[in-house]
Structure formats: structure tokens, C-alpha cells
N, CA, C and O atoms as a CHARMM CRD file, in Angstrom:
* protein
*
  272
    1    1 MET  N    -99.77300 116.27900-155.79600 PROA 1      0.00000
    2    1 MET  CA  -100.50900 116.32900-157.03700 PROA 1      0.00000
    3    1 MET  C   -100.93300 117.76800-157.33800 PROA 1      0.00000
    4    1 MET  O   -100.86900 118.22200-158.48000 PROA 1      0.00000
    5    2 GLN  N   -101.35800 118.46300-156.30900 PROA 2      0.00000
    6    2 GLN  CA  -101.78800 119.84200-156.50600 PROA 2      0.00000
    7    2 GLN  C   -100.61500 120.71200-156.95000 PROA 2      0.00000
    8    2 GLN  O   -100.78800 121.61500-157.76800 PROA 2      0.00000
    9    3 GLU  N    -99.42600 120.44600-156.41700 PROA 3      0.00000
   10    3 GLU  CA   -98.26000 121.21400-156.82500 PROA 3      0.00000
   11    3 GLU  C    -97.93400 120.96400-158.29200 PROA 3      0.00000
   12    3 GLU  O    -97.52200 121.88000-159.00200 PROA 3      0.00000
   13    4 LEU  N    -98.11700 119.73200-158.74700 PROA 4      0.00000
   14    4 LEU  CA   -97.87200 119.40500-160.14700 PROA 4      0.00000
   15    4 LEU  C    -98.82200 120.16800-161.06200 PROA 4      0.00000
   16    4 LEU  O    -98.39500 120.73200-162.06900 PROA 4      0.00000
   17    5 VAL  N   -100.09800 120.18900-160.71900 PROA 5      0.00000
   18    5 VAL  CA  -101.07900 120.91500-161.53000 PROA 5      0.00000
   19    5 VAL  C   -100.80700 122.41300-161.48000 PROA 5      0.00000
   20    5 VAL  O   -100.90600 123.09800-162.49800 PROA 5      0.00000
   21    6 ASP  N   -100.46700 122.91900-160.30900 PROA 6      0.00000
   22    6 ASP  CA  -100.13600 124.34800-160.20800 PROA 6      0.00000
   23    6 ASP  C    -98.92100 124.69000-161.06700 PROA 6      0.00000
   24    6 ASP  O    -98.88300 125.74800-161.69600 PROA 6      0.00000
   25    7 GLY  N    -97.94000 123.80900-161.09600 PROA 7      0.00000
   26    7 GLY  CA   -96.76800 124.03400-161.94400 PROA 7      0.00000
   27    7 GLY  C    -97.12200 124.03700-163.42000 PROA 7      0.00000
   28    7 GLY  O    -96.57500 124.82700-164.18900 PROA 7      0.00000
   29    8 LEU  N    -98.03600 123.15500-163.82100 PROA 8      0.00000
   30    8 LEU  CA   -98.47600 123.14300-165.22100 PROA 8      0.00000
   31    8 LEU  C    -99.21900 124.42200-165.58500 PROA 8      0.00000
   32    8 LEU  O    -99.07100 124.94000-166.69200 PROA 8      0.00000
   33    9 ILE  N   -100.01300 124.92500-164.65800 PROA 9      0.00000
   34    9 ILE  CA  -100.74500 126.16800-164.91300 PROA 9      0.00000
   35    9 ILE  C    -99.76500 127.32900-165.04800 PROA 9      0.00000
   36    9 ILE  O    -99.89600 128.14800-165.95800 PROA 9      0.00000
   37   10 ARG  N    -98.77700 127.40800-164.14300 PROA 10     0.00000
   38   10 ARG  CA   -97.80000 128.49900-164.17900 PROA 10     0.00000
   39   10 ARG  C    -96.90900 128.42900-165.41900 PROA 10     0.00000
   40   10 ARG  O    -96.51100 129.46000-165.96100 PROA 10     0.00000
   41   11 SER  N    -96.59600 127.21100-165.86500 PROA 11     0.00000
   42   11 SER  CA   -95.70800 127.08700-167.02500 PROA 11     0.00000
   43   11 SER  C    -96.42600 127.34900-168.33800 PROA 11     0.00000
   44   11 SER  O    -95.78000 127.49900-169.37500 PROA 11     0.00000
   45   12 GLY  N    -97.73100 127.40700-168.31100 PROA 12     0.00000
   46   12 GLY  CA   -98.47800 127.71800-169.52200 PROA 12     0.00000
   47   12 GLY  C    -98.96100 126.50800-170.28600 PROA 12     0.00000
   48   12 GLY  O    -99.54600 126.65900-171.35900 PROA 12     0.00000
   49   13 LEU  N    -98.73700 125.31000-169.77100 PROA 13     0.00000
   50   13 LEU  CA   -99.20400 124.11000-170.46200 PROA 13     0.00000
   51   13 LEU  C   -100.70800 123.90900-170.32100 PROA 13     0.00000
   52   13 LEU  O   -101.34100 123.29200-171.17700 PROA 13     0.00000
   53   14 ALA  N   -101.26700 124.42500-169.25400 PROA 14     0.00000
   54   14 ALA  CA  -102.71800 124.35700-169.06300 PROA 14     0.00000
   55   14 ALA  C   -103.30800 125.70700-169.45200 PROA 14     0.00000
   56   14 ALA  O   -102.72900 126.74800-169.14100 PROA 14     0.00000
   57   15 PRO  N   -104.45700 125.69900-170.13000 PROA 15     0.00000
   58   15 PRO  CA  -105.03800 126.98300-170.54000 PROA 15     0.00000
   59   15 PRO  C   -105.42000 127.83500-169.33900 PROA 15     0.00000
   60   15 PRO  O   -106.04200 127.34600-168.39600 PROA 15     0.00000
   61   16 ALA  N   -105.04900 129.09800-169.37300 PROA 16     0.00000
   62   16 ALA  CA  -105.31900 130.00300-168.25800 PROA 16     0.00000
   63   16 ALA  C   -106.76500 130.47700-168.24600 PROA 16     0.00000
   64   16 ALA  O   -107.24400 130.97600-167.22700 PROA 16     0.00000
   65   17 ALA  N   -107.46500 130.32800-169.37000 PROA 17     0.00000
   66   17 ALA  CA  -108.84900 130.81100-169.43700 PROA 17     0.00000
   67   17 ALA  C   -109.79900 129.91600-168.65000 PROA 17     0.00000
   68   17 ALA  O   -110.88900 130.34800-168.27400 PROA 17     0.00000
   69   18 LEU  N   -109.40000 128.68800-168.40200 PROA 18     0.00000
   70   18 LEU  CA  -110.26600 127.76700-167.66800 PROA 18     0.00000
   71   18 LEU  C   -110.12600 127.98800-166.17000 PROA 18     0.00000
   72   18 LEU  O   -109.06500 128.39300-165.69600 PROA 18     0.00000
   73   19 PRO  N   -111.18700 127.72500-165.42600 PROA 19     0.00000
   74   19 PRO  CA  -111.06200 127.80500-163.96300 PROA 19     0.00000
   75   19 PRO  C   -110.10600 126.72800-163.44100 PROA 19     0.00000
   76   19 PRO  O   -109.88300 125.71000-164.09500 PROA 19     0.00000
   77   20 ALA  N   -109.56000 126.96700-162.28000 PROA 20     0.00000
   78   20 ALA  CA  -108.57400 126.04000-161.71200 PROA 20     0.00000
   79   20 ALA  C   -109.18100 124.67900-161.42300 PROA 20     0.00000
   80   20 ALA  O   -108.48900 123.66600-161.52500 PROA 20     0.00000
   81   21 TRP  N   -110.46700 124.62900-161.06100 PROA 21     0.00000
   82   21 TRP  CA  -111.07000 123.33900-160.72800 PROA 21     0.00000
   83   21 TRP  C   -111.14000 122.43200-161.95300 PROA 21     0.00000
   84   21 TRP  O   -111.12600 121.20900-161.81100 PROA 21     0.00000
   85   22 VAL  N   -111.21400 123.00500-163.14800 PROA 22     0.00000
   86   22 VAL  CA  -111.22300 122.18700-164.36400 PROA 22     0.00000
   87   22 VAL  C   -109.85700 121.53000-164.55000 PROA 22     0.00000
   88   22 VAL  O   -109.77100 120.36000-164.92300 PROA 22     0.00000
   89   23 ASP  N   -108.80600 122.27400-164.29500 PROA 23     0.00000
   90   23 ASP  CA  -107.46200 121.70800-164.39400 PROA 23     0.00000
   91   23 ASP  C   -107.27500 120.57000-163.39600 PROA 23     0.00000
   92   23 ASP  O   -106.70100 119.53300-163.72700 PROA 23     0.00000
   93   24 TYR  N   -107.75800 120.76800-162.18000 PROA 24     0.00000
   94   24 TYR  CA  -107.64400 119.71700-161.17200 PROA 24     0.00000
   95   24 TYR  C   -108.48300 118.50300-161.54600 PROA 24     0.00000
   96   24 TYR  O   -108.06000 117.36800-161.32500 PROA 24     0.00000
   97   25 LEU  N   -109.65800 118.72700-162.10500 PROA 25     0.00000
   98   25 LEU  CA  -110.51900 117.62000-162.52900 PROA 25     0.00000
   99   25 LEU  C   -109.85100 116.80700-163.63000 PROA 25     0.00000
  100   25 LEU  O   -109.85300 115.57600-163.58700 PROA 25     0.00000
  101   26 VAL  N   -109.28500 117.48600-164.60700 PROA 26     0.00000
  102   26 VAL  CA  -108.59100 116.78800-165.69300 PROA 26     0.00000
  103   26 VAL  C   -107.39500 116.01700-165.14500 PROA 26     0.00000
  104   26 VAL  O   -107.15300 114.88200-165.55500 PROA 26     0.00000
  105   27 ALA  N   -106.65500 116.61100-164.23600 PROA 27     0.00000
  106   27 ALA  CA  -105.50000 115.92900-163.65000 PROA 27     0.00000
  107   27 ALA  C   -105.93300 114.69200-162.87300 PROA 27     0.00000
  108   27 ALA  O   -105.27200 113.65600-162.94500 PROA 27     0.00000
  109   28 MET  N   -107.02500 114.78600-162.13500 PROA 28     0.00000
  110   28 MET  CA  -107.50900 113.62000-161.38800 PROA 28     0.00000
  111   28 MET  C   -107.98000 112.52300-162.32600 PROA 28     0.00000
  112   28 MET  O   -107.73600 111.34500-162.06500 PROA 28     0.00000
  113   29 LEU  N   -108.65000 112.88600-163.41300 PROA 29     0.00000
  114   29 LEU  CA  -109.10700 111.88100-164.37300 PROA 29     0.00000
  115   29 LEU  C   -107.93300 111.19000-165.06200 PROA 29     0.00000
  116   29 LEU  O   -107.95500 109.97500-165.26100 PROA 29     0.00000
  117   30 VAL  N   -106.92200 111.95300-165.42100 PROA 30     0.00000
  118   30 VAL  CA  -105.73600 111.35900-166.04400 PROA 30     0.00000
  119   30 VAL  C   -105.02700 110.44000-165.05900 PROA 30     0.00000
  120   30 VAL  O   -104.64200 109.32600-165.41400 PROA 30     0.00000
  121   31 PHE  N   -104.85400 110.90000-163.82700 PROA 31     0.00000
  122   31 PHE  CA  -104.20000 110.07300-162.81300 PROA 31     0.00000
  123   31 PHE  C   -105.00200 108.80400-162.53900 PROA 31     0.00000
  124   31 PHE  O   -104.42700 107.72500-162.40000 PROA 31     0.00000
  125   32 GLY  N   -106.32600 108.92700-162.46200 PROA 32     0.00000
  126   32 GLY  CA  -107.17600 107.75300-162.26000 PROA 32     0.00000
  127   32 GLY  C   -107.07600 106.77800-163.41500 PROA 32     0.00000
  128   32 GLY  O   -107.05900 105.56600-163.20200 PROA 32     0.00000
  129   33 GLY  N   -107.01000 107.28700-164.63100 PROA 33     0.00000
  130   33 GLY  CA  -106.85200 106.41600-165.79600 PROA 33     0.00000
  131   33 GLY  C   -105.53200 105.67300-165.78200 PROA 33     0.00000
  132   33 GLY  O   -105.46700 104.49400-166.13200 PROA 33     0.00000
  133   34 ILE  N   -104.48000 106.36700-165.37500 PROA 34     0.00000
  134   34 ILE  CA  -103.17200 105.71400-165.28100 PROA 34     0.00000
  135   34 ILE  C   -103.20600 104.60800-164.23700 PROA 34     0.00000
  136   34 ILE  O   -102.67700 103.52000-164.46600 PROA 34     0.00000
  137   35 VAL  N   -103.82000 104.87700-163.09900 PROA 35     0.00000
  138   35 VAL  CA  -103.92300 103.85900-162.04300 PROA 35     0.00000
  139   35 VAL  C   -104.68700 102.64700-162.55500 PROA 35     0.00000
  140   35 VAL  O   -104.28000 101.51100-162.31100 PROA 35     0.00000
  141   36 VAL  N   -105.78900 102.87500-163.26300 PROA 36     0.00000
  142   36 VAL  CA  -106.58900 101.76200-163.78000 PROA 36     0.00000
  143   36 VAL  C   -105.78200 100.94600-164.77600 PROA 36     0.00000
  144   36 VAL  O   -105.75100  99.71900-164.67900 PROA 36     0.00000
  145   37 PHE  N   -105.13200 101.59400-165.72500 PROA 37     0.00000
  146   37 PHE  CA  -104.42300 100.86600-166.76500 PROA 37     0.00000
  147   37 PHE  C   -103.14100 100.20900-166.27300 PROA 37     0.00000
  148   37 PHE  O   -102.73000  99.18600-166.82200 PROA 37     0.00000
  149   38 VAL  N   -102.50700 100.76400-165.26500 PROA 38     0.00000
  150   38 VAL  CA  -101.23900 100.20400-164.79700 PROA 38     0.00000
  151   38 VAL  C   -101.44600  99.13100-163.73300 PROA 38     0.00000
  152   38 VAL  O   -100.71000  98.14400-163.71000 PROA 38     0.00000
  153   39 PHE  N   -102.43200  99.30300-162.85100 PROA 39     0.00000
  154   39 PHE  CA  -102.58100  98.38200-161.73500 PROA 39     0.00000
  155   39 PHE  C   -103.80100  97.48100-161.85400 PROA 39     0.00000
  156   39 PHE  O   -103.67500  96.26500-161.71500 PROA 39     0.00000
  157   40 ILE  N   -104.96000  98.03400-162.10400 PROA 40     0.00000
  158   40 ILE  CA  -106.20700  97.27200-162.01700 PROA 40     0.00000
  159   40 ILE  C   -106.36600  96.30900-163.18400 PROA 40     0.00000
  160   40 ILE  O   -106.69100  95.14200-162.96500 PROA 40     0.00000
  161   41 LEU  N   -106.14900  96.75500-164.40900 PROA 41     0.00000
  162   41 LEU  CA  -106.35700  95.88300-165.56400 PROA 41     0.00000
  163   41 LEU  C   -105.40400  94.68400-165.58500 PROA 41     0.00000
  164   41 LEU  O   -105.86000  93.57400-165.85700 PROA 41     0.00000
  165   42 PRO  N   -104.11500  94.84800-165.31300 PROA 42     0.00000
  166   42 PRO  CA  -103.27100  93.65100-165.25900 PROA 42     0.00000
  167   42 PRO  C   -103.68500  92.67400-164.15900 PROA 42     0.00000
  168   42 PRO  O   -103.63400  91.46100-164.36100 PROA 42     0.00000
  169   43 ILE  N   -104.09000  93.18800-163.00800 PROA 43     0.00000
  170   43 ILE  CA  -104.53800  92.30000-161.93200 PROA 43     0.00000
  171   43 ILE  C   -105.78700  91.54700-162.36000 PROA 43     0.00000
  172   43 ILE  O   -105.91800  90.35800-162.07300 PROA 43     0.00000
  173   44 ALA  N   -106.71400  92.22600-163.04700 PROA 44     0.00000
  174   44 ALA  CA  -107.92600  91.56200-163.53000 PROA 44     0.00000
  175   44 ALA  C   -107.57800  90.47300-164.53500 PROA 44     0.00000
  176   44 ALA  O   -108.15900  89.38900-164.49500 PROA 44     0.00000
  177   45 GLY  N   -106.65200  90.74100-165.42000 PROA 45     0.00000
  178   45 GLY  CA  -106.24700  89.73300-166.39700 PROA 45     0.00000
  179   45 GLY  C   -105.57600  88.53700-165.75200 PROA 45     0.00000
  180   45 GLY  O   -105.85000  87.39500-166.12200 PROA 45     0.00000
  181   46 ILE  N   -104.70700  88.78500-164.79900 PROA 46     0.00000
  182   46 ILE  CA  -103.99600  87.68800-164.13200 PROA 46     0.00000
  183   46 ILE  C   -104.96400  86.83600-163.32300 PROA 46     0.00000
  184   46 ILE  O   -104.88500  85.60800-163.36700 PROA 46     0.00000
  185   47 THR  N   -105.87600  87.46200-162.58500 PROA 47     0.00000
  186   47 THR  CA  -106.82000  86.67300-161.79200 PROA 47     0.00000
  187   47 THR  C   -107.77200  85.88600-162.68200 PROA 47     0.00000
  188   47 THR  O   -108.15700  84.77300-162.32400 PROA 47     0.00000
  189   48 THR  N   -108.16100  86.43100-163.83000 PROA 48     0.00000
  190   48 THR  CA  -108.99100  85.67200-164.76400 PROA 48     0.00000
  191   48 THR  C   -108.23100  84.47100-165.29300 PROA 48     0.00000
  192   48 THR  O   -108.79100  83.37800-165.38000 PROA 48     0.00000
  193   49 TRP  N   -106.97100  84.65100-165.64600 PROA 49     0.00000
  194   49 TRP  CA  -106.15600  83.55200-166.14700 PROA 49     0.00000
  195   49 TRP  C   -105.99300  82.45700-165.08500 PROA 49     0.00000
  196   49 TRP  O   -106.11600  81.27100-165.38700 PROA 49     0.00000
  197   50 VAL  N   -105.71600  82.86500-163.83700 PROA 50     0.00000
  198   50 VAL  CA  -105.55200  81.89200-162.75300 PROA 50     0.00000
  199   50 VAL  C   -106.85600  81.14600-162.50900 PROA 50     0.00000
  200   50 VAL  O   -106.84100  79.93200-162.30500 PROA 50     0.00000
  201   51 GLU  N   -107.98300  81.84800-162.52700 PROA 51     0.00000
  202   51 GLU  CA  -109.27600  81.20200-162.30000 PROA 51     0.00000
  203   51 GLU  C   -109.56600  80.18700-163.39100 PROA 51     0.00000
  204   51 GLU  O   -110.08400  79.10800-163.10100 PROA 51     0.00000
  205   52 ARG  N   -109.25000  80.50000-164.62000 PROA 52     0.00000
  206   52 ARG  CA  -109.47800  79.55900-165.72000 PROA 52     0.00000
  207   52 ARG  C   -108.55700  78.35000-165.60800 PROA 52     0.00000
  208   52 ARG  O   -108.96300  77.23200-165.92600 PROA 52     0.00000
  209   53 ARG  N   -107.32900  78.56000-165.16000 PROA 53     0.00000
  210   53 ARG  CA  -106.40800  77.42700-164.97500 PROA 53     0.00000
  211   53 ARG  C   -106.90100  76.49900-163.86700 PROA 53     0.00000
  212   53 ARG  O   -106.86900  75.27700-164.01100 PROA 53     0.00000
  213   54 VAL  N   -107.35800  77.08800-162.76200 PROA 54     0.00000
  214   54 VAL  CA  -107.86300  76.27900-161.64900 PROA 54     0.00000
  215   54 VAL  C   -109.11800  75.53100-162.07400 PROA 54     0.00000
  216   54 VAL  O   -109.25500  74.34300-161.78400 PROA 54     0.00000
  217   55 ALA  N   -110.03400  76.20800-162.75500 PROA 55     0.00000
  218   55 ALA  CA  -111.25800  75.54800-163.21000 PROA 55     0.00000
  219   55 ALA  C   -110.93700  74.43100-164.19000 PROA 55     0.00000
  220   55 ALA  O   -111.59500  73.39000-164.17300 PROA 55     0.00000
  221   56 GLY  N   -109.94800  74.62600-165.03400 PROA 56     0.00000
  222   56 GLY  CA  -109.54600  73.57700-165.96900 PROA 56     0.00000
  223   56 GLY  C   -108.97200  72.36800-165.25200 PROA 56     0.00000
  224   56 GLY  O   -109.21200  71.23400-165.66400 PROA 56     0.00000
  225   57 ARG  N   -108.22000  72.59300-164.18800 PROA 57     0.00000
  226   57 ARG  CA  -107.66800  71.46500-163.41900 PROA 57     0.00000
  227   57 ARG  C   -108.76600  70.73800-162.64400 PROA 57     0.00000
  228   57 ARG  O   -108.74200  69.51200-162.53300 PROA 57     0.00000
  229   58 ILE  N   -109.72400  71.48900-162.10900 PROA 58     0.00000
  230   58 ILE  CA  -110.82600  70.86500-161.37400 PROA 58     0.00000
  231   58 ILE  C   -111.66500  70.00600-162.30400 PROA 58     0.00000
  232   58 ILE  O   -112.09000  68.91800-161.91700 PROA 58     0.00000
  233   59 GLN  N   -111.91200  70.47000-163.51900 PROA 59     0.00000
  234   59 GLN  CA  -112.76500  69.76200-164.46500 PROA 59     0.00000
  235   59 GLN  C   -111.95500  68.84400-165.36600 PROA 59     0.00000
  236   59 GLN  O   -112.31700  68.65400-166.52800 PROA 59     0.00000
  237   60 SER  N   -110.89600  68.28400-164.87300 PROA 60     0.00000
  238   60 SER  CA  -110.00700  67.46500-165.68800 PROA 60     0.00000
  239   60 SER  C   -110.74100  66.22700-166.18800 PROA 60     0.00000
  240   60 SER  O   -110.59200  65.14300-165.62300 PROA 60     0.00000
  241   61 ARG  N   -111.52500  66.38400-167.23400 PROA 61     0.00000
  242   61 ARG  CA  -112.29800  65.29100-167.81700 PROA 61     0.00000
  243   61 ARG  C   -111.46000  64.59900-168.87600 PROA 61     0.00000
  244   61 ARG  O   -110.52100  65.17400-169.42700 PROA 61     0.00000
  245   62 ILE  N   -111.81400  63.36200-169.14700 PROA 62     0.00000
  246   62 ILE  CA  -111.15400  62.63800-170.22600 PROA 62     0.00000
  247   62 ILE  C   -111.78500  63.11100-171.52600 PROA 62     0.00000
  248   62 ILE  O   -112.97400  62.90200-171.76500 PROA 62     0.00000
  249   63 GLY  N   -110.99400  63.73500-172.34600 PROA 63     0.00000
  250   63 GLY  CA  -111.49700  64.27700-173.60000 PROA 63     0.00000
  251   63 GLY  C   -110.99700  63.47100-174.78200 PROA 63     0.00000
  252   63 GLY  O   -110.33600  62.44900-174.59700 PROA 63     0.00000
  253   64 PRO  N   -111.29700  63.90700-175.97900 PROA 64     0.00000
  254   64 PRO  CA  -110.93200  63.15300-177.17300 PROA 64     0.00000
  255   64 PRO  C   -109.42200  63.04200-177.37600 PROA 64     0.00000
  256   64 PRO  O   -108.96500  62.13000-178.06500 PROA 64     0.00000
  257   65 ASN  N   -108.65400  63.93300-176.80400 PROA 65     0.00000
  258   65 ASN  CA  -107.20600  63.83700-176.98200 PROA 65     0.00000
  259   65 ASN  C   -106.55500  62.88400-175.98100 PROA 65     0.00000
  260   65 ASN  O   -105.35300  62.63600-176.08000 PROA 65     0.00000
  261   66 ARG  N   -107.31400  62.33700-175.01100 PROA 66     0.00000
  262   66 ARG  CA  -106.74100  61.42500-174.01900 PROA 66     0.00000
  263   66 ARG  C   -107.36900  60.03500-174.07500 PROA 66     0.00000
  264   66 ARG  O   -107.05800  59.19900-173.22600 PROA 66     0.00000
  265   67 THR  N   -108.21800  59.76700-175.01900 PROA 67     0.00000
  266   67 THR  CA  -108.84100  58.44400-175.12400 PROA 67     0.00000
  267   67 THR  C   -108.42100  57.79700-176.42900 PROA 67     0.00000
  268   67 THR  O   -107.91400  58.45200-177.34000 PROA 67     0.00000
  269   68 GLY  N   -108.64300  56.50500-176.49200 PROA 68     0.00000
  270   68 GLY  CA  -108.42500  55.82100-177.76300 PROA 68     0.00000
  271   68 GLY  C   -107.17700  55.07500-177.75400 PROA 68     0.00000
  272   68 GLY  O   -106.83300  54.43500-178.74800 PROA 68     0.00000
């Protein structure tokens, strides 16, 4: 990761006026955001969906669409 940020600094994509720690901080925040959006959020959605399906099966009550 550090080599990637160093390469961005050398290529001129990162502003040279900023200290190096700012570039590393921004890179870590971007990488952390990618990890959250790619891995954590889908897992949270899937586990919520599974929990609701299980709770629905456990509470299998006779409702208005199954009586009459």
C-alpha cells in the first residue's frame, strides 16, 4: 500500500505541497471505504435478510391469506 501511495506522489497525482502523512491518511480512508462497501455492507444485508426469513418461518402464524 505504501508503494502505491509513493508511486502516486512521484507521478504527480497527489499534491506535492501536502505532507506525506496526509497522502497516507487519504489512502487509508479510501481503502477502508472500499473494504466497507465491498465486504461489510453486503454481509450485513445478507445476514439481515436471512434473519428476517428465519424469524418469519418461526412465527408462521395463520394469517388472513391462509384462513377462510
